[in-house]
Amino acid sequence: SSEVLEAIENVILNVLTSLGKQKAPVLTVANRSDWRNIEFKDSVGLQMIPCCTIKKIRSDCSTSAPKFALMLKILSMIYKMVQSNTYATKRDIYYTDTLLFGSQSIVDNIINDISCMLKIPRRSLHILSTSKGSVAGNLSYTEEDGTKVNCTCSATVCIINSNNLISHAKFILIVEKDATFQRLLDDDFCNKLTPCIMITGRGVPDLNTRLLVRKLWDTFQIPIFTLMDADPHGIEIMCVYKYGSVSMSFEAHHLTVPSIKWLGLLPSDLKRLNICKDALIPFTKQDQKKLASIQKRPYVAHQPVLKRELEIMAASKMKAEIQVLTSLSSDYLSRVYLPNKLQFGGWI
């Protein structure tokens, strides 16, 4: 707490010093969206380089002055929350003055900029985010208020502020879509093959889901596999869990798990399983653009097998959802595909 308060005080002191010199105050933030500020490291994933390009948020510029003011507003709210040991969600902050902030996305972006500027993880700023992810399987834990939660009984929201994590799981399976997650629960997949933990971020994972995956890895050190659609969007999501994202690269050390394996659905699986071409979906221009962007990323050059799978997809210009396996049989995913993959390999 003292570190957070001191960091905010230093920002305000710089603002006051500038005003005292009759200069327009400026806030300096690393440019989080610039790939030139990112480097790939096998043990971490995508991380921000120390000497990165910056953007200046000026108080005397008509385009940046509103953001300057909003950053000071949210800094003051964080300061009060840390002092009083209270917490708020990003949604709470937005609803304190919806007309002032304009939109939830503006608040989210400013909070990430503040976290990056102060070099302090967002959760230490007493700002919470509502988790959209779910976890189920061989896992139990105790919440901060003492409530005991058993994920074996049913799926529960991804919580990171939990203690006494207990599990006998042999692996963790991250599932892209909630529909597939629910289907595997219905098939009792968590118990049939061997005890495991299943997680879904319902698409692109939020911060809480990524933090939970990292916490489970740090605690249990068991294999983590991802089950994604065989399309550029699914690959992008897998890469976020494994390598991180550009916008959150300043927190890579707390979020990424580079040891994550891509279990499926692999582009090479489609040919191997003789999936009917009529069941595949042609690429859109957006798909081609997304795949081309992924192929240029630094981690692809370090992963020749991943590179080959991307080339297979690019050559075919076809994609497939996990549900395409139902064309083979209704329970092919849980009865054949996943057991065979886990037993005999075939992940990358």
Coordinates of C-alpha atoms in Angstrom, one line a residue:
S1 CA 0.0 0.0 0.0
S2 CA 2.8 2.4 0.9
E3 CA 4.4 1.7 -2.5
V4 CA 1.2 2.6 -4.3
L5 CA 0.6 5.8 -2.3
E6 CA 4.2 6.9 -2.8
A7 CA 4.0 6.3 -6.6
I8 CA 0.9 8.4 -6.9
E9 CA 2.3 11.1 -4.7
N10 CA 5.4 11.3 -7.0
V11 CA 3.1 11.8 -10.0
I12 CA 1.2 14.6 -8.3
L13 CA 4.4 16.2 -7.1
N14 CA 5.7 16.3 -10.7
V15 CA 2.5 18.0 -11.8
L16 CA 2.7 20.6 -9.0
T17 CA 6.4 21.2 -9.8
S18 CA 5.6 21.9 -13.4
L19 CA 2.8 24.3 -12.4
G20 CA 5.2 26.0 -10.0
K21 CA 7.5 26.6 -12.9
Q22 CA 4.6 27.9 -15.0
K23 CA 4.9 24.9 -17.3
A24 CA 2.1 22.7 -18.6
P25 CA 2.1 19.4 -16.7
V26 CA 2.7 16.2 -18.7
L27 CA 2.1 12.5 -17.9
T28 CA 4.4 10.1 -19.5
V29 CA 3.2 6.6 -20.3
A30 CA 4.8 3.7 -22.2
N31 CA 3.2 3.1 -25.6
R32 CA 1.6 -0.2 -24.8
S33 CA 0.3 -0.9 -28.4
D34 CA 3.7 -0.5 -30.2
W35 CA 5.3 -3.8 -31.2
R36 CA 8.7 -2.0 -31.1
N37 CA 8.4 -1.9 -27.3
I38 CA 7.9 -5.6 -27.1
E39 CA 10.5 -8.4 -27.0
F40 CA 9.9 -12.2 -26.8
K41 CA 11.6 -14.3 -24.1
D42 CA 11.1 -18.0 -24.0
S43 CA 10.6 -18.1 -20.2
V44 CA 8.2 -15.1 -20.0
G45 CA 6.5 -14.6 -23.4
L46 CA 5.9 -11.1 -24.7
Q47 CA 7.4 -8.5 -22.3
M48 CA 8.0 -4.7 -22.5
I49 CA 11.5 -3.6 -23.1
P50 CA 13.1 -1.3 -20.5
C51 CA 13.9 1.5 -23.0
C52 CA 10.6 1.7 -24.8
T53 CA 8.9 4.5 -26.8
I54 CA 6.6 6.7 -24.8
K55 CA 3.5 8.8 -25.4
K56 CA 3.0 12.1 -23.6
I57 CA -0.4 13.1 -22.3
R58 CA -0.2 16.9 -22.2
S59 CA -2.5 19.2 -20.2
D60 CA -2.1 22.0 -22.7
C61 CA -3.2 20.1 -25.8
S62 CA -6.9 20.0 -26.7
T63 CA -6.7 16.3 -27.8
S64 CA -5.0 15.0 -24.7
A65 CA -6.1 17.4 -22.0
P66 CA -9.4 15.4 -21.3
K67 CA -7.4 12.2 -20.8
F68 CA -4.9 14.0 -18.6
A69 CA -7.8 15.2 -16.4
L70 CA -9.4 11.7 -16.2
M71 CA -6.1 10.1 -15.3
L72 CA -5.7 12.5 -12.3
K73 CA -9.4 11.8 -11.4
I74 CA -8.8 8.0 -11.3
L75 CA -5.5 8.4 -9.5
S76 CA -7.2 10.3 -6.8
M77 CA -9.9 7.6 -6.5
I78 CA -7.2 4.9 -6.3
Y79 CA -5.3 6.9 -3.6
K80 CA -8.5 7.1 -1.4
M81 CA -9.2 3.4 -1.9
V82 CA -5.7 2.4 -0.9
Q83 CA -5.8 4.7 2.1
S84 CA -9.1 3.3 3.3
N85 CA -8.4 -0.3 2.3
T86 CA -11.5 -0.4 0.1
Y87 CA -11.9 -1.8 -3.4
A88 CA -14.0 -1.0 -6.5
T89 CA -14.5 -2.7 -9.8
K90 CA -13.8 -1.0 -13.1
R91 CA -17.6 -0.8 -13.6
D92 CA -18.0 0.9 -10.2
I93 CA -15.5 3.6 -11.2
Y94 CA -17.3 4.2 -14.5
Y95 CA -20.7 4.6 -12.8
T96 CA -19.4 7.2 -10.4
D97 CA -19.7 9.6 -13.3
T98 CA -20.8 8.1 -16.6
L99 CA -21.1 11.6 -18.3
L100 CA -17.5 12.4 -17.3
F101 CA -15.9 9.2 -18.4
G102 CA -18.0 8.7 -21.5
S103 CA -17.6 4.9 -21.8
Q104 CA -16.4 1.8 -19.9
S105 CA -13.6 1.3 -22.5
I106 CA -12.1 4.7 -21.7
V107 CA -12.0 3.8 -18.0
D108 CA -10.4 0.4 -18.8
N109 CA -7.7 1.9 -21.0
I110 CA -6.8 4.7 -18.4
I111 CA -6.6 2.1 -15.6
N112 CA -4.2 0.0 -17.7
D113 CA -2.1 3.2 -18.6
I114 CA -2.0 4.1 -14.9
S115 CA -0.8 0.6 -13.9
C116 CA 1.9 0.7 -16.6
M117 CA 2.9 4.3 -15.6
L118 CA 3.2 3.5 -11.9
K119 CA 4.8 0.0 -12.7
I120 CA 2.4 -1.5 -10.3
P121 CA 0.1 -4.5 -11.1
R122 CA -3.5 -3.5 -11.5
R123 CA -4.8 -5.7 -8.6
S124 CA -2.5 -3.8 -6.3
L125 CA -4.3 -0.5 -7.2
H126 CA -7.5 -1.9 -5.4
I127 CA -9.3 -2.1 -8.7
L128 CA -11.1 -5.3 -9.3
S129 CA -12.6 -6.7 -12.5
T130 CA -15.6 -8.9 -12.7
S131 CA -14.6 -12.3 -14.0
K132 CA -16.3 -13.8 -16.9
G133 CA -14.3 -17.1 -16.8
S134 CA -15.3 -20.4 -15.1
V135 CA -13.4 -23.2 -13.5
A136 CA -14.5 -26.8 -12.7
G137 CA -13.0 -30.1 -11.8
N138 CA -10.6 -31.4 -9.2
L139 CA -10.0 -28.2 -7.3
S140 CA -11.1 -26.7 -4.0
Y141 CA -10.1 -23.5 -2.2
T142 CA -11.0 -21.1 0.5
E143 CA -12.2 -17.6 -0.3
E144 CA -11.0 -14.6 1.7
D145 CA -14.1 -14.6 3.9
G146 CA -13.5 -18.2 4.8
T147 CA -16.0 -19.7 2.4
K148 CA -14.9 -23.1 1.2
V149 CA -15.5 -23.8 -2.5
N150 CA -15.5 -27.2 -4.2
C151 CA -15.2 -27.0 -8.0
T152 CA -15.8 -30.7 -8.3
C153 CA -19.5 -30.2 -7.7
S154 CA -20.1 -27.5 -10.3
A155 CA -18.5 -24.7 -12.4
T156 CA -17.6 -21.6 -10.4
V157 CA -16.4 -18.1 -11.3
C158 CA -12.6 -17.7 -11.7
I159 CA -11.4 -16.2 -8.4
I160 CA -7.8 -15.3 -7.8
N161 CA -8.0 -14.0 -4.2
S162 CA -8.2 -17.5 -2.9
N163 CA -6.1 -19.5 -0.5
N164 CA -5.4 -23.1 0.3
L165 CA -5.7 -24.4 -3.2
I166 CA -6.1 -28.2 -3.1
S167 CA -6.1 -30.5 -6.2
H168 CA -5.2 -34.0 -7.2
A169 CA -5.5 -33.1 -10.9
K170 CA -3.1 -34.5 -13.4
F171 CA -3.5 -31.7 -15.9
I172 CA -5.4 -28.5 -16.7
L173 CA -7.5 -28.0 -19.8
I174 CA -8.3 -24.5 -21.0
V175 CA -11.3 -24.5 -23.3
E176 CA -12.0 -21.6 -25.6
K177 CA -15.8 -21.6 -25.7
D178 CA -18.3 -22.0 -22.9
A179 CA -20.5 -24.3 -25.1
T180 CA -17.6 -26.8 -25.4
F181 CA -16.8 -26.4 -21.7
Q182 CA -20.4 -27.2 -20.7
R183 CA -20.5 -30.2 -23.1
L184 CA -17.4 -31.6 -21.5
L185 CA -18.9 -31.1 -18.1
D186 CA -22.1 -32.9 -19.2
D187 CA -19.9 -35.8 -20.4
D188 CA -18.2 -35.8 -16.9
F189 CA -14.8 -35.4 -18.7
C190 CA -13.1 -34.1 -15.5
N191 CA -13.5 -37.5 -13.8
K192 CA -13.8 -40.1 -16.6
L193 CA -10.2 -40.1 -17.9
T194 CA -8.2 -38.9 -14.9
P195 CA -8.8 -36.0 -12.4
C196 CA -8.3 -32.7 -14.1
I197 CA -9.2 -29.0 -13.9
M198 CA -11.1 -27.3 -16.7
I199 CA -11.1 -23.5 -17.3
T200 CA -12.9 -21.4 -19.9
G201 CA -12.4 -17.6 -20.4
R202 CA -15.5 -17.6 -22.7
G203 CA -13.4 -16.4 -25.7
V204 CA -10.6 -13.9 -25.1
P205 CA -9.7 -14.3 -21.4
D206 CA -10.1 -11.5 -18.9
L207 CA -7.4 -10.6 -16.4
N208 CA -8.9 -12.8 -13.6
T209 CA -9.0 -15.9 -15.8
R210 CA -5.3 -15.4 -16.9
L211 CA -4.3 -14.8 -13.3
L212 CA -6.0 -18.0 -12.2
V213 CA -4.2 -20.0 -14.9
R214 CA -0.9 -18.6 -13.8
K215 CA -1.7 -19.2 -10.1
L216 CA -2.6 -22.8 -10.8
W217 CA 0.6 -23.3 -12.7
D218 CA 2.7 -21.7 -9.9
T219 CA 1.0 -23.9 -7.3
F220 CA 0.7 -27.3 -8.9
Q221 CA 3.2 -27.3 -11.8
I222 CA 1.1 -29.8 -13.8
P223 CA 0.7 -29.8 -17.7
I224 CA -1.7 -27.2 -19.1
F225 CA -3.3 -27.8 -22.5
T226 CA -5.6 -25.5 -24.6
L227 CA -8.5 -26.6 -26.7
M228 CA -9.3 -24.0 -29.3
D229 CA -11.1 -23.6 -32.6
A230 CA -8.9 -24.2 -35.6
D231 CA -9.1 -20.6 -36.8
P232 CA -7.0 -17.5 -36.4
H233 CA -9.2 -16.2 -33.5
G234 CA -8.7 -19.5 -31.6
I235 CA -4.9 -19.3 -32.2
E236 CA -4.9 -15.7 -31.0
I237 CA -6.6 -16.7 -27.7
M238 CA -4.2 -19.6 -27.2
C239 CA -1.3 -17.2 -27.7
V240 CA -2.7 -14.7 -25.1
Y241 CA -2.6 -17.5 -22.5
K242 CA 0.8 -18.7 -23.5
Y243 CA 2.7 -15.7 -24.6
G244 CA 0.6 -12.7 -23.4
S245 CA -0.8 -9.7 -25.2
V246 CA 0.9 -6.6 -26.4
S247 CA -1.3 -4.2 -24.4
M248 CA -0.6 -6.1 -21.1
S249 CA 3.1 -7.0 -21.8
F250 CA 4.1 -4.8 -18.8
E251 CA 2.5 -7.4 -16.5
A252 CA 3.8 -10.5 -18.5
H253 CA 5.7 -11.9 -15.5
H254 CA 2.4 -12.3 -13.6
L255 CA 0.2 -13.4 -16.4
T256 CA 1.8 -15.7 -19.0
V257 CA 2.4 -19.4 -18.9
P258 CA 4.9 -20.2 -21.7
S259 CA 4.8 -23.9 -20.9
I260 CA 1.1 -24.1 -22.1
K261 CA 0.6 -26.7 -24.9
W262 CA -1.8 -26.4 -27.9
L263 CA -3.7 -29.6 -27.7
G264 CA -6.2 -28.9 -30.5
L265 CA -8.0 -28.4 -32.7
L266 CA -4.9 -28.3 -34.9
P267 CA -5.1 -27.5 -38.6
S268 CA -3.2 -30.7 -39.3
D269 CA -5.9 -32.7 -37.3
L270 CA -8.5 -31.8 -39.9
K271 CA -6.7 -33.7 -42.7
R272 CA -5.6 -36.5 -40.3
L273 CA -9.2 -37.1 -39.2
N274 CA -10.5 -36.8 -42.8
I275 CA -12.9 -34.1 -41.8
C276 CA -15.3 -33.5 -44.7
K277 CA -14.6 -30.2 -46.6
D278 CA -18.3 -29.4 -46.5
A279 CA -17.9 -29.1 -42.7
L280 CA -15.1 -26.5 -42.9
I281 CA -15.6 -22.8 -43.2
P282 CA -13.9 -20.6 -45.8
F283 CA -11.6 -17.8 -44.6
T284 CA -12.9 -14.2 -44.6
K285 CA -10.6 -11.3 -45.4
Q286 CA -10.5 -10.6 -41.7
D287 CA -9.3 -14.2 -41.0
Q288 CA -6.5 -13.8 -43.6
K289 CA -5.4 -10.5 -42.1
K290 CA -5.5 -11.9 -38.5
L291 CA -3.5 -15.0 -39.5
A292 CA -0.9 -13.0 -41.5
S293 CA -0.5 -10.8 -38.4
I294 CA 0.1 -13.8 -36.1
Q295 CA 2.6 -15.3 -38.5
K296 CA 4.8 -12.2 -38.2
R297 CA 5.0 -12.3 -34.4
P298 CA 8.4 -12.9 -32.8
Y299 CA 7.4 -16.1 -31.0
V300 CA 6.4 -17.9 -34.2
A301 CA 10.0 -17.9 -35.4
H302 CA 11.0 -19.7 -32.2
Q303 CA 8.3 -22.4 -32.6
P304 CA 8.8 -24.3 -35.9
V305 CA 5.9 -26.7 -35.3
L306 CA 3.6 -23.8 -34.5
K307 CA 4.8 -22.1 -37.7
R308 CA 4.0 -25.2 -39.7
E309 CA 0.5 -25.4 -38.4
L310 CA -0.1 -21.8 -39.3
E311 CA 1.2 -22.5 -42.8
I312 CA -1.2 -25.4 -43.2
M313 CA -4.1 -23.1 -42.3
A314 CA -2.9 -20.3 -44.6
A315 CA -2.6 -22.8 -47.5
S316 CA -6.0 -24.3 -47.0
K317 CA -7.8 -20.9 -46.3
M318 CA -10.3 -22.9 -44.3
K319 CA -11.2 -22.9 -40.6
A320 CA -13.1 -25.2 -38.3
E321 CA -14.8 -25.0 -34.9
I322 CA -14.3 -27.7 -32.3
Q323 CA -17.9 -28.7 -32.9
V324 CA -16.8 -30.0 -36.3
L325 CA -15.8 -33.2 -34.5
T326 CA -19.5 -34.0 -34.0
S327 CA -19.5 -34.8 -37.8
L328 CA -17.6 -38.0 -36.8
S329 CA -19.8 -38.8 -33.8
S330 CA -21.7 -36.8 -31.2
D331 CA -19.3 -37.6 -28.3
Y332 CA -16.1 -37.9 -30.4
L333 CA -14.4 -35.0 -28.6
S334 CA -14.7 -36.5 -25.1
R335 CA -14.7 -40.2 -26.0
V336 CA -11.9 -40.4 -28.7
Y337 CA -10.2 -37.1 -29.5
L338 CA -9.1 -35.8 -26.1
P339 CA -8.3 -39.3 -24.6
N340 CA -6.1 -40.2 -27.6
K341 CA -4.3 -36.8 -27.6
L342 CA -3.6 -36.9 -23.9
Q343 CA -2.4 -40.5 -24.0
F344 CA -0.4 -40.6 -27.2
G345 CA 0.6 -36.9 -27.6
G346 CA 0.0 -34.8 -30.6
W347 CA 0.1 -31.4 -29.0
I348 CA 2.5 -28.6 -29.8

